[in-house]
Short mmCIF file of C-alpha atoms in Angstrom, two decimals:
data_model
loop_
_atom_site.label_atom_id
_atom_site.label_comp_id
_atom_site.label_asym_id
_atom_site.label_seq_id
_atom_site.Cartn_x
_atom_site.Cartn_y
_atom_site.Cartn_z
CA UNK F 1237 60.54 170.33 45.82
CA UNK F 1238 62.39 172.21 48.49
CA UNK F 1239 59.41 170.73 51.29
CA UNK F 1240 59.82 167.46 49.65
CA UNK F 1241 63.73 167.39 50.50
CA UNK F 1242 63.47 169.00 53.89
CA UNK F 1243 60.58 166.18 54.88
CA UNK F 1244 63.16 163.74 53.30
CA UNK F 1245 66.24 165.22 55.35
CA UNK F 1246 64.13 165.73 58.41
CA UNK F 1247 62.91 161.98 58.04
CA UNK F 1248 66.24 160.54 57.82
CA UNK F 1249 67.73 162.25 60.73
CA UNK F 1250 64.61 161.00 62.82
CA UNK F 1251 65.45 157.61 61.31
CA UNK F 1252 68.76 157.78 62.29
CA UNK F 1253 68.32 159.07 65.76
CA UNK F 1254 65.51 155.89 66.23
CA UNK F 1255 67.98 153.70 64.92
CA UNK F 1256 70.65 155.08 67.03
CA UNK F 1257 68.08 154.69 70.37
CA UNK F 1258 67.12 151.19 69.44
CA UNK F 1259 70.92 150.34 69.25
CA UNK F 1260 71.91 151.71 72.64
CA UNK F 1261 68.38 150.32 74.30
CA UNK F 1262 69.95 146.89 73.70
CA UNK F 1263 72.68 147.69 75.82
CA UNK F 1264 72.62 148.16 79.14
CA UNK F 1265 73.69 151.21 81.33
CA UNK F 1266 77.27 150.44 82.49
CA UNK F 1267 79.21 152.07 86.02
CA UNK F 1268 82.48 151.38 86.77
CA UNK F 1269 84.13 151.93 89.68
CA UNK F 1270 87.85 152.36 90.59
CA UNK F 1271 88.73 150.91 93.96
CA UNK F 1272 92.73 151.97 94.36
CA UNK F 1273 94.74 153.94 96.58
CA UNK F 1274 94.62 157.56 95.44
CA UNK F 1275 97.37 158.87 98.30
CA UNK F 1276 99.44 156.40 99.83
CA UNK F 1277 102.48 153.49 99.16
CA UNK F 1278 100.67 152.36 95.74
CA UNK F 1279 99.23 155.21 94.87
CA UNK F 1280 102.12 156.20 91.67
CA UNK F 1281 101.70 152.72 90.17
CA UNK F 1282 97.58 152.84 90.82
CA UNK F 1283 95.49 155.84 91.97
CA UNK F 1284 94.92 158.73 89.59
CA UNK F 1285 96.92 157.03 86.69
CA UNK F 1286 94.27 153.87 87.14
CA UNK F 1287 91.11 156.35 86.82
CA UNK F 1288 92.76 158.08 83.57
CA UNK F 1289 93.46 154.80 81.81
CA UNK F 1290 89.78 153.35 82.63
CA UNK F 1291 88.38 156.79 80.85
CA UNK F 1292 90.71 155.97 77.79
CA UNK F 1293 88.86 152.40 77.88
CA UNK F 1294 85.75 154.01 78.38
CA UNK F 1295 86.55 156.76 75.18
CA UNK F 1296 87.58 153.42 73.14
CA UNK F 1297 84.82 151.18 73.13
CA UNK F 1298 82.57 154.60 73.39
CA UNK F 1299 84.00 154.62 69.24
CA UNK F 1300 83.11 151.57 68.59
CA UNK F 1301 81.41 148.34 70.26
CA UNK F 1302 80.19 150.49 72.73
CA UNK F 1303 78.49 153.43 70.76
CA UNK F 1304 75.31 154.71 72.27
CA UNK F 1305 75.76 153.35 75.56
CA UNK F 1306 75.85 155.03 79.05
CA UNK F 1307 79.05 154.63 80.99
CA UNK F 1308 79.90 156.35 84.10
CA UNK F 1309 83.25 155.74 86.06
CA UNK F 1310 83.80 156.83 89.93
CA UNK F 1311 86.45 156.22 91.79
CA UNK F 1312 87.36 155.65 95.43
CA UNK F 1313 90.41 155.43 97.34
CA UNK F 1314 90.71 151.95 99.62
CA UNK F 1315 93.34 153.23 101.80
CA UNK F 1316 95.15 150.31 101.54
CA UNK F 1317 92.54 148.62 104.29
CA UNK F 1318 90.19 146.06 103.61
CA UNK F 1319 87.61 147.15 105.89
CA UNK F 1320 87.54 150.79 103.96
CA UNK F 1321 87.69 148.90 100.49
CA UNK F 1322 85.05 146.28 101.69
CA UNK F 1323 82.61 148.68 102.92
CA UNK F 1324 83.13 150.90 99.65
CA UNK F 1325 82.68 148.28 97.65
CA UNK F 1326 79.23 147.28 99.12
CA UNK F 1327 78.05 150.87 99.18
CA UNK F 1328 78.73 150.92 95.50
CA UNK F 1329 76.87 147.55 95.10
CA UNK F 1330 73.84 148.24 97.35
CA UNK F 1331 73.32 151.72 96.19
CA UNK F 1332 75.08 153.29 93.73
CA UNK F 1333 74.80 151.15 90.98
CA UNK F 1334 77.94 149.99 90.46
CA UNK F 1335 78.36 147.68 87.63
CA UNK F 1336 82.07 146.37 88.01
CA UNK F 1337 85.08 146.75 90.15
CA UNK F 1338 88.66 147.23 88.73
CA UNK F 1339 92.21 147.38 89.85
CA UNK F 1340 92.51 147.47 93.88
CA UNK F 1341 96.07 147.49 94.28
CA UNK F 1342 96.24 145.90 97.61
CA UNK F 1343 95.87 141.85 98.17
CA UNK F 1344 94.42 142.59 101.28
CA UNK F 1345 91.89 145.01 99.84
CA UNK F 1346 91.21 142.83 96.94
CA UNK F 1347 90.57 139.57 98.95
CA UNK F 1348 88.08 141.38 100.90
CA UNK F 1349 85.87 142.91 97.43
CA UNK F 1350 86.50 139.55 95.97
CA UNK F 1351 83.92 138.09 98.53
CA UNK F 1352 81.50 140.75 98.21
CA UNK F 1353 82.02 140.50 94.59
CA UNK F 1354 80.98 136.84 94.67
CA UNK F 1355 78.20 137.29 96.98
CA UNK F 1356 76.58 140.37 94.84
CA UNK F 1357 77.27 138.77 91.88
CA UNK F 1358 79.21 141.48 89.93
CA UNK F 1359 82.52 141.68 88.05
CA UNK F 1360 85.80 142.72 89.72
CA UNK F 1361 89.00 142.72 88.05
CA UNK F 1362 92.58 142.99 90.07
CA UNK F 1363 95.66 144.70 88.06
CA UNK F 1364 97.10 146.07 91.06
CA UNK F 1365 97.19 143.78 93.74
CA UNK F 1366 99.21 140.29 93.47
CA UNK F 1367 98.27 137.66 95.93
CA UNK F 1368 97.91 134.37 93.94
CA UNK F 1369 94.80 133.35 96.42
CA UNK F 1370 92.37 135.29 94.56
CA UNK F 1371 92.52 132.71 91.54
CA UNK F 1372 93.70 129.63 94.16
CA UNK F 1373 91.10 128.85 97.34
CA UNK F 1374 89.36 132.75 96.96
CA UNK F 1375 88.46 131.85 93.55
CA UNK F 1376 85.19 133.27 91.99
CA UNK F 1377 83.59 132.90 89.11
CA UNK F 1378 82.97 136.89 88.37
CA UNK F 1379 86.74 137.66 89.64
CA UNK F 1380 89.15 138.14 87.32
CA UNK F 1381 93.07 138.84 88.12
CA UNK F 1382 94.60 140.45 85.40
CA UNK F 1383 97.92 142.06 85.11
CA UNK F 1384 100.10 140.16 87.62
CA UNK F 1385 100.97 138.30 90.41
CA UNK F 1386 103.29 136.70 93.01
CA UNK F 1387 103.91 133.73 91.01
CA UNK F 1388 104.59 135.66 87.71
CA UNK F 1389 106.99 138.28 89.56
CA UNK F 1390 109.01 135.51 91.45
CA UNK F 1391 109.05 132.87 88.50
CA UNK F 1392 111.16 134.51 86.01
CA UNK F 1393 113.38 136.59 88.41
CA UNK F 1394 114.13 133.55 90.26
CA UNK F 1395 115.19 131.43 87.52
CA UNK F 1396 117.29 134.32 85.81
CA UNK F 1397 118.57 135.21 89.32
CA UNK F 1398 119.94 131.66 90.53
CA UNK F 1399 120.91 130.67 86.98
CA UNK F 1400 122.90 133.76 86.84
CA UNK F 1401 124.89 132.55 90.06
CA UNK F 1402 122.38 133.91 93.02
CA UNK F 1403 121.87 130.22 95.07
CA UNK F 1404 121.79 131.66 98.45
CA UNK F 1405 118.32 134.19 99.23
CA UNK F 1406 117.57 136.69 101.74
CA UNK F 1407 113.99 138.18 102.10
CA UNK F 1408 113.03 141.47 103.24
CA UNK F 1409 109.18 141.29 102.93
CA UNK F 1410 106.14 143.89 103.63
CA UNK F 1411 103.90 141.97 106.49
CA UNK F 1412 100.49 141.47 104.99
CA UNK F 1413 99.00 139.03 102.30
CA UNK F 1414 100.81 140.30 99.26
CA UNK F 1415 104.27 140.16 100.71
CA UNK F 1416 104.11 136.58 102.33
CA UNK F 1417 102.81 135.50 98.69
CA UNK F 1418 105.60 137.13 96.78
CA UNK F 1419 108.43 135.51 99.29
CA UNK F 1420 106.31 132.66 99.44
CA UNK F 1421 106.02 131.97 95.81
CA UNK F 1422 109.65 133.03 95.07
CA UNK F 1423 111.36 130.34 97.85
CA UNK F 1424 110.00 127.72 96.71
CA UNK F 1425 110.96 128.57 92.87
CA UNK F 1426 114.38 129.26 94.75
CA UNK F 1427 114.31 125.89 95.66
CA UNK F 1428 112.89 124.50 92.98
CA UNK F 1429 116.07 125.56 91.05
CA UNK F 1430 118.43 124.13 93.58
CA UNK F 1431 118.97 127.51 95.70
CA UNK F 1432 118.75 127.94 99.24
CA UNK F 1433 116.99 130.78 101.97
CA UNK F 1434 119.19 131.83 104.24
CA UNK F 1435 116.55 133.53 106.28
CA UNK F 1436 113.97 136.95 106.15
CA UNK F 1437 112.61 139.13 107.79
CA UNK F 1438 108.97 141.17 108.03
CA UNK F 1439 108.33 144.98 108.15
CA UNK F 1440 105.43 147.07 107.91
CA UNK F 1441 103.23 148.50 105.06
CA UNK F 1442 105.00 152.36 104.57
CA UNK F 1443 108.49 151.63 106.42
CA UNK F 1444 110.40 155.11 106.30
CA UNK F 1445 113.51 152.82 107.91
CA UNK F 1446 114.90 149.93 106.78
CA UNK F 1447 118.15 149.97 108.15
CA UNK F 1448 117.71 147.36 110.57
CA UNK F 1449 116.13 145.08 107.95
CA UNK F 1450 119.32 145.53 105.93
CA UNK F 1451 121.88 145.21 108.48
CA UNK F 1452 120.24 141.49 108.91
CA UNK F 1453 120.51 140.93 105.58
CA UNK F 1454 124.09 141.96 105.33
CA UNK F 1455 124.76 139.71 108.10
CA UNK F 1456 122.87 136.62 106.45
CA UNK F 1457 125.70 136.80 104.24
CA UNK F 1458 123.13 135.82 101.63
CA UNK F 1459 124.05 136.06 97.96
CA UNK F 1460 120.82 137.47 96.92
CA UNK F 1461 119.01 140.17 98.89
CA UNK F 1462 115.13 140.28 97.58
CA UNK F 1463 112.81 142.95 98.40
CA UNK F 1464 109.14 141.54 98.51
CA UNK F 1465 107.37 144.62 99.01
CA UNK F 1466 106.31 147.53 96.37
CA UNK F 1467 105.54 151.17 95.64
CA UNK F 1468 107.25 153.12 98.24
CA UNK F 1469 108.43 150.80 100.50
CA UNK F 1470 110.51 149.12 97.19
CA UNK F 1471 111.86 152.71 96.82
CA UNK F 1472 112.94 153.56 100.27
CA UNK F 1473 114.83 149.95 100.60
CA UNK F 1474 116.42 150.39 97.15
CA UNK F 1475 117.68 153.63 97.84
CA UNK F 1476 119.11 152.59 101.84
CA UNK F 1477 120.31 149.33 100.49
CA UNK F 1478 122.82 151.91 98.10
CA UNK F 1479 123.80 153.80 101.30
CA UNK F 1480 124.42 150.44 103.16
CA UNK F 1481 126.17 149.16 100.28
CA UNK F 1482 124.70 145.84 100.12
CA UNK F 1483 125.62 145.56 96.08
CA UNK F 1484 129.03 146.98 96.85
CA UNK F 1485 129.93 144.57 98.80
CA UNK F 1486 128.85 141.78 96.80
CA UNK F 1487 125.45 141.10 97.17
CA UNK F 1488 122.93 140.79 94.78
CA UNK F 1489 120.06 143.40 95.18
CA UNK F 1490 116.77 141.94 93.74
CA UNK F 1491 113.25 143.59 93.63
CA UNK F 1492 110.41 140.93 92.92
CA UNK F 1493 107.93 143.73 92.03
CA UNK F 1494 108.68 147.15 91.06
CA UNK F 1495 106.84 150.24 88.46
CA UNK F 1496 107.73 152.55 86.26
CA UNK F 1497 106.70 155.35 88.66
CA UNK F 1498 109.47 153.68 91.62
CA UNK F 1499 112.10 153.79 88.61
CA UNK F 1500 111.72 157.20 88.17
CA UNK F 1501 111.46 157.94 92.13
CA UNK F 1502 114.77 156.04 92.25
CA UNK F 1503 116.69 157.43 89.19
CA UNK F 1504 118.87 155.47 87.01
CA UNK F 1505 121.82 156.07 89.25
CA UNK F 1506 120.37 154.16 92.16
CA UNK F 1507 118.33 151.68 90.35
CA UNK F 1508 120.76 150.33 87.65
CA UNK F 1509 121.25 146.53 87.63
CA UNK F 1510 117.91 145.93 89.27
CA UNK F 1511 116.61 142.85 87.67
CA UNK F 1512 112.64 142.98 87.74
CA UNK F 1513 109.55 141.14 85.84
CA UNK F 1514 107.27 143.54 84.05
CA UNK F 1515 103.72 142.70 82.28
CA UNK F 1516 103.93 145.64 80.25
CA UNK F 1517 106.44 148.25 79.45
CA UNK F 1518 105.92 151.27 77.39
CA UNK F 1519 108.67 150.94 74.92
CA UNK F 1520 107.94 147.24 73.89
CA UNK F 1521 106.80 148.08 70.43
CA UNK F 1522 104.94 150.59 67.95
CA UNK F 1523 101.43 149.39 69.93
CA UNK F 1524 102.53 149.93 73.13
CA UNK F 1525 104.46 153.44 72.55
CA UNK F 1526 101.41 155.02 70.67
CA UNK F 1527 99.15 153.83 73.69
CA UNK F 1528 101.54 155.30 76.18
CA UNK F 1529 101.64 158.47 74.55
CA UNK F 1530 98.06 158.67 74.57
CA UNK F 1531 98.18 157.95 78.26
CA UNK F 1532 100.73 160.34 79.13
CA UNK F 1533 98.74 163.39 77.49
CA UNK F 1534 95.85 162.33 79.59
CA UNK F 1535 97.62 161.84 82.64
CA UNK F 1536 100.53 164.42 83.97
CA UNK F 1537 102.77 163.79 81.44
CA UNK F 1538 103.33 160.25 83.04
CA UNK F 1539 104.34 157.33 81.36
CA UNK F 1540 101.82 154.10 82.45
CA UNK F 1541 102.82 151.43 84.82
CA UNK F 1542 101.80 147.62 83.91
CA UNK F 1543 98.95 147.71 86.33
CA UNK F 1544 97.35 151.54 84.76
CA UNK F 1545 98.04 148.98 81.68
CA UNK F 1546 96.31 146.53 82.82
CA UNK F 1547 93.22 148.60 84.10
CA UNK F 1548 93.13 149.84 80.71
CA UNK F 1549 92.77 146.13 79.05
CA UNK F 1550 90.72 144.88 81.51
CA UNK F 1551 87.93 148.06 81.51
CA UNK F 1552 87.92 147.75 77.51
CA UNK F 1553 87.42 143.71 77.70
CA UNK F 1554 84.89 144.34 80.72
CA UNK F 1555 82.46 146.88 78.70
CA UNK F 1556 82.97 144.68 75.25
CA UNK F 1557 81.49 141.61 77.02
CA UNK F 1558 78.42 143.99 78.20
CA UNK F 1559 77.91 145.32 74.75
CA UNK F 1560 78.57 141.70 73.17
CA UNK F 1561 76.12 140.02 75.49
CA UNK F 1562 73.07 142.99 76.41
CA UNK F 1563 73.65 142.80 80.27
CA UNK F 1564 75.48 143.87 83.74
CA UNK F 1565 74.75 140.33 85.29
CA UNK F 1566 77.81 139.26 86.64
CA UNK F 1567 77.90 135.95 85.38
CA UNK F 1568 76.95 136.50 82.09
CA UNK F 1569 79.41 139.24 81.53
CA UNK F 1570 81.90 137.02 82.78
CA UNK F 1571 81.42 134.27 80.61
CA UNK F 1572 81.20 136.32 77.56
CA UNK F 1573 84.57 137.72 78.78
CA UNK F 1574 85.98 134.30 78.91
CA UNK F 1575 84.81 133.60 75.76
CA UNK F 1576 85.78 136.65 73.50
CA UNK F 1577 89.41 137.30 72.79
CA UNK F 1578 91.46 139.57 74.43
CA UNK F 1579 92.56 142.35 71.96
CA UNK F 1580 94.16 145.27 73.02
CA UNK F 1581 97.67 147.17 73.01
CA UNK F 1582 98.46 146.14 76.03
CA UNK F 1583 99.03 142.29 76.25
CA UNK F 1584 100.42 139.41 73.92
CA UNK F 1585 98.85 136.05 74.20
CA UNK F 1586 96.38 136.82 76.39
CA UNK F 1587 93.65 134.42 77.70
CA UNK F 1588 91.37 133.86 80.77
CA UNK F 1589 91.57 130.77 82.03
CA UNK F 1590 88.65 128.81 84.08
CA UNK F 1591 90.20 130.21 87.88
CA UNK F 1592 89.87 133.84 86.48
CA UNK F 1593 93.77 134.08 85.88
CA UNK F 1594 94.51 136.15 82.48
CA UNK F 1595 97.69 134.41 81.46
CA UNK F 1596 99.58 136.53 78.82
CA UNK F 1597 103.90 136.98 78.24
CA UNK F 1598 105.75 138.40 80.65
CA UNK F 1599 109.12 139.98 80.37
CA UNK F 1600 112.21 140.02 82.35
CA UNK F 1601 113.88 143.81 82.28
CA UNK F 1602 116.76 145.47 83.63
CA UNK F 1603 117.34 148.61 84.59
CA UNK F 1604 120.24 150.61 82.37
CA UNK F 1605 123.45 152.32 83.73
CA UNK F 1606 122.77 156.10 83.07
CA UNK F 1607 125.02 156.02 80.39
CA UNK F 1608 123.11 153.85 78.38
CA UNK F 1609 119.72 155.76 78.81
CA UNK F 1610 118.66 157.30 75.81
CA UNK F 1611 117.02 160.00 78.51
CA UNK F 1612 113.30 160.90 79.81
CA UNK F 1613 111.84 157.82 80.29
CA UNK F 1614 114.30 155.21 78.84
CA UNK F 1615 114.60 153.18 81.90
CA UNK F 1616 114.80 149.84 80.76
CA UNK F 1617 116.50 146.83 78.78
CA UNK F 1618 114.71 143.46 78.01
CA UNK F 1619 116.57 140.71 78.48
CA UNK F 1620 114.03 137.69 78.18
CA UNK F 1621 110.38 137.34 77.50
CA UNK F 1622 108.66 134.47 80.00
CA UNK F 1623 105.85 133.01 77.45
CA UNK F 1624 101.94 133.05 78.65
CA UNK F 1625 102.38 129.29 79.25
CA UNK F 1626 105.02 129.49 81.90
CA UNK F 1627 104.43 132.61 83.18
CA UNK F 1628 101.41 132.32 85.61
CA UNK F 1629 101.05 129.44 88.00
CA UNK F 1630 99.70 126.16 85.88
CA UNK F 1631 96.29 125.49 86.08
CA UNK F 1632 97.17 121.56 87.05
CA UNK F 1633 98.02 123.28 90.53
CA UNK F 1634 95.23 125.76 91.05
CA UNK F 1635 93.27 125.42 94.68
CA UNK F 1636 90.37 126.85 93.05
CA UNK F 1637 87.39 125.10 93.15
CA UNK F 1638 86.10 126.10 89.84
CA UNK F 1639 88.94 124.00 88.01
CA UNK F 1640 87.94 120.60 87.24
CA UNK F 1641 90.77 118.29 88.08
#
């Protein structure tokens, strides 16, 4: 009797372990890489924090839809140049086996991996860089941008901006891709809404000084001053623009993309009033606070920025796809990503629309007076959500040639 129920045990384990083989041998091995910068200007909003929240993808769909398969991640840091990025990219292609591509945090970066992308046929999905090209003319059908971009950013700050009495603009705007999008995008919402430019003016990537920039701006007599930059540079022109005393004397100090990790460089005390758009803020609701928490134990004690966020959703969508459809080809992960619903704690409304753009609400935020911080990392106030719909740029105007007209 006691044979009998050890052969019995014994036999059901074995049956269980074949079961458990023949369920994983229908899905592929999976390797993700994350393309960011690990040390420069983007690295608080991307870098280490983008790794972190593509292992908590990884862990999730480990528990469920993607139980029994292989999944490595690596990582690799662009250095904000698109020859580095490009030639990474292809190594990873060629001969590491490389599977998919996420976040990138630099336009220039990502335009160049969207290419290769294309031309390899494997998936690559943007949450940290925001030129509106890689879903217009640099379309692909295995690229997919995710978190945000220069339309979303200037849309709803423009419109709350000039409604709110800011007609006349000013730009101060990083030199590359991503910064001539952003003013690009915004001045012609600007004018869209009746406003006018009064002028800009270009610096570049990692500007310690921008107390020339400012002085021009001051002189513009502008009633809006907009930064179109990020990460550090957005930090070191908030911060001079308070010593110059552009909002003291009565201009309007806008920042068309900023993170949670350039709030808390900046403090409450210099960054109060800023009006900025935001895809995803940690305090939004029970989902996204128990997500956050999860993140900041795994990460430095750090709270997430929207595009660690967003390399979290898309990672998680990305390896559902490969378990829902039994393969790492590029286009047949990416239509099975198109075609299953985006789920996570991350987004509301998402979709992925035929040009690769993940449309989804947006919010408009600003950031409190100190004396309305609850403390740690209460930064922020919502003041408007910008629906899905209106949010991205509409589809009727998209350069890509994979949109039927």
């Amino acid at each position: 009797m006691e044979l009998h129920a050890r052969g019995l045990a014994a036999g059901l384990c074995l049956g269980a372990a074949l079961l458990g083989q023949a369920y994983a041998a229908d899905k592929p091995p999976v390797k993700i890489g994350i393309l960011t910068d690990m040390s420069g200007t983007y690295a608080g909003m991307g870098g280490p924090g983008s790794v972190a929240a593509a292992q908590l993808a990884i862990d999730d769909c480990l528990a469920a839809e993607c139980k029994g398969m292989k999944i490595e991640l690596v990582s690799a840091d662009n250095q904000n140049k698109a020859d580095v990025g490009a030639a990474k990219a292809r190594e990873w292609f060629d001969r590491d086996g490389v599977t998919a591509i996420a976040d990138l945090t630099n336009s220039a970066v990502a335009l160049a991996v969207q290419g290769i992308a294309r031309e390899k046929n494997k998936v690559v999905m943007f949450s940290g860089p925001a030129t509106t090209a890689l879903t217009n003319k640099e379309c692909s059908p295995v690229g997919f941008h995710w978190m945000f971009d220069t339309y979303s950013q200037s849309a709803g700050g423009a419109k709350a901006t000039v409604r709110a009495g800011g007609k006349s603009w000013y730009f101060i705007t990083v030199d590359y891709a991503f910064g001539h999008s952003l003013e690009a995008d915004t001045a012609k919402a600007v004018k869209a809404l009746g406003g006018t430019v009064a002028g800009s003016v270009r610096h570049p990537l990692n500007a310690p000084d921008f107390a020339s920039y400012l002085l021009q701006a001051q002189s513009s007599k502008a009633q809006v001053v907009a930064l179109a930059n990020g990460g550090q540079d957005t930090v070191n022109a908030v911060k001079q623009a308070r010593e110059f005393g552009i909002v003291a004397g009565g201009q309007r100090l806008v920042s068309l993309l900023i993170f949670l990790s350039d709030l808390r460089a900046l403090g409450l005390e210099s960054a109060q009033g800023l009006s900025y758009v935001d895809g995803f803020y940690w305090d939004y609701d029970d989902a996204t606070r128990q997500w956050s928490t999860r993140f900041e134990k795994a990460f430095r004690g750090l709270k997430p920025t929207m595009t660690q966020a967003g390399v979290y959703s898309s990672v998680l969508h990305y390896l559902r796809s490969v378990a829902a459809s039994g393969s790492t080809d590029g286009k047949v992960v990416a239509d099975k990503m198109r075609e299953l619903p985006i789920k996570d704690p991350i987004m509301r409304n998402a979709s992925i629309r035929p040009d690769g753009r993940v449309i989804h609400d947006m919010y408009l935020y600003e950031v409190k007076k100190p004396s309305e911080s609850k403390g740690g990392w209460d930064y922020s106030k919502l003041v408007a959500t910008i629906p899905a719909a209106e949010a991205f740029q509409p589809l009727a105007d998209s350069a890509c040639p994979l949109v039927q007209k």
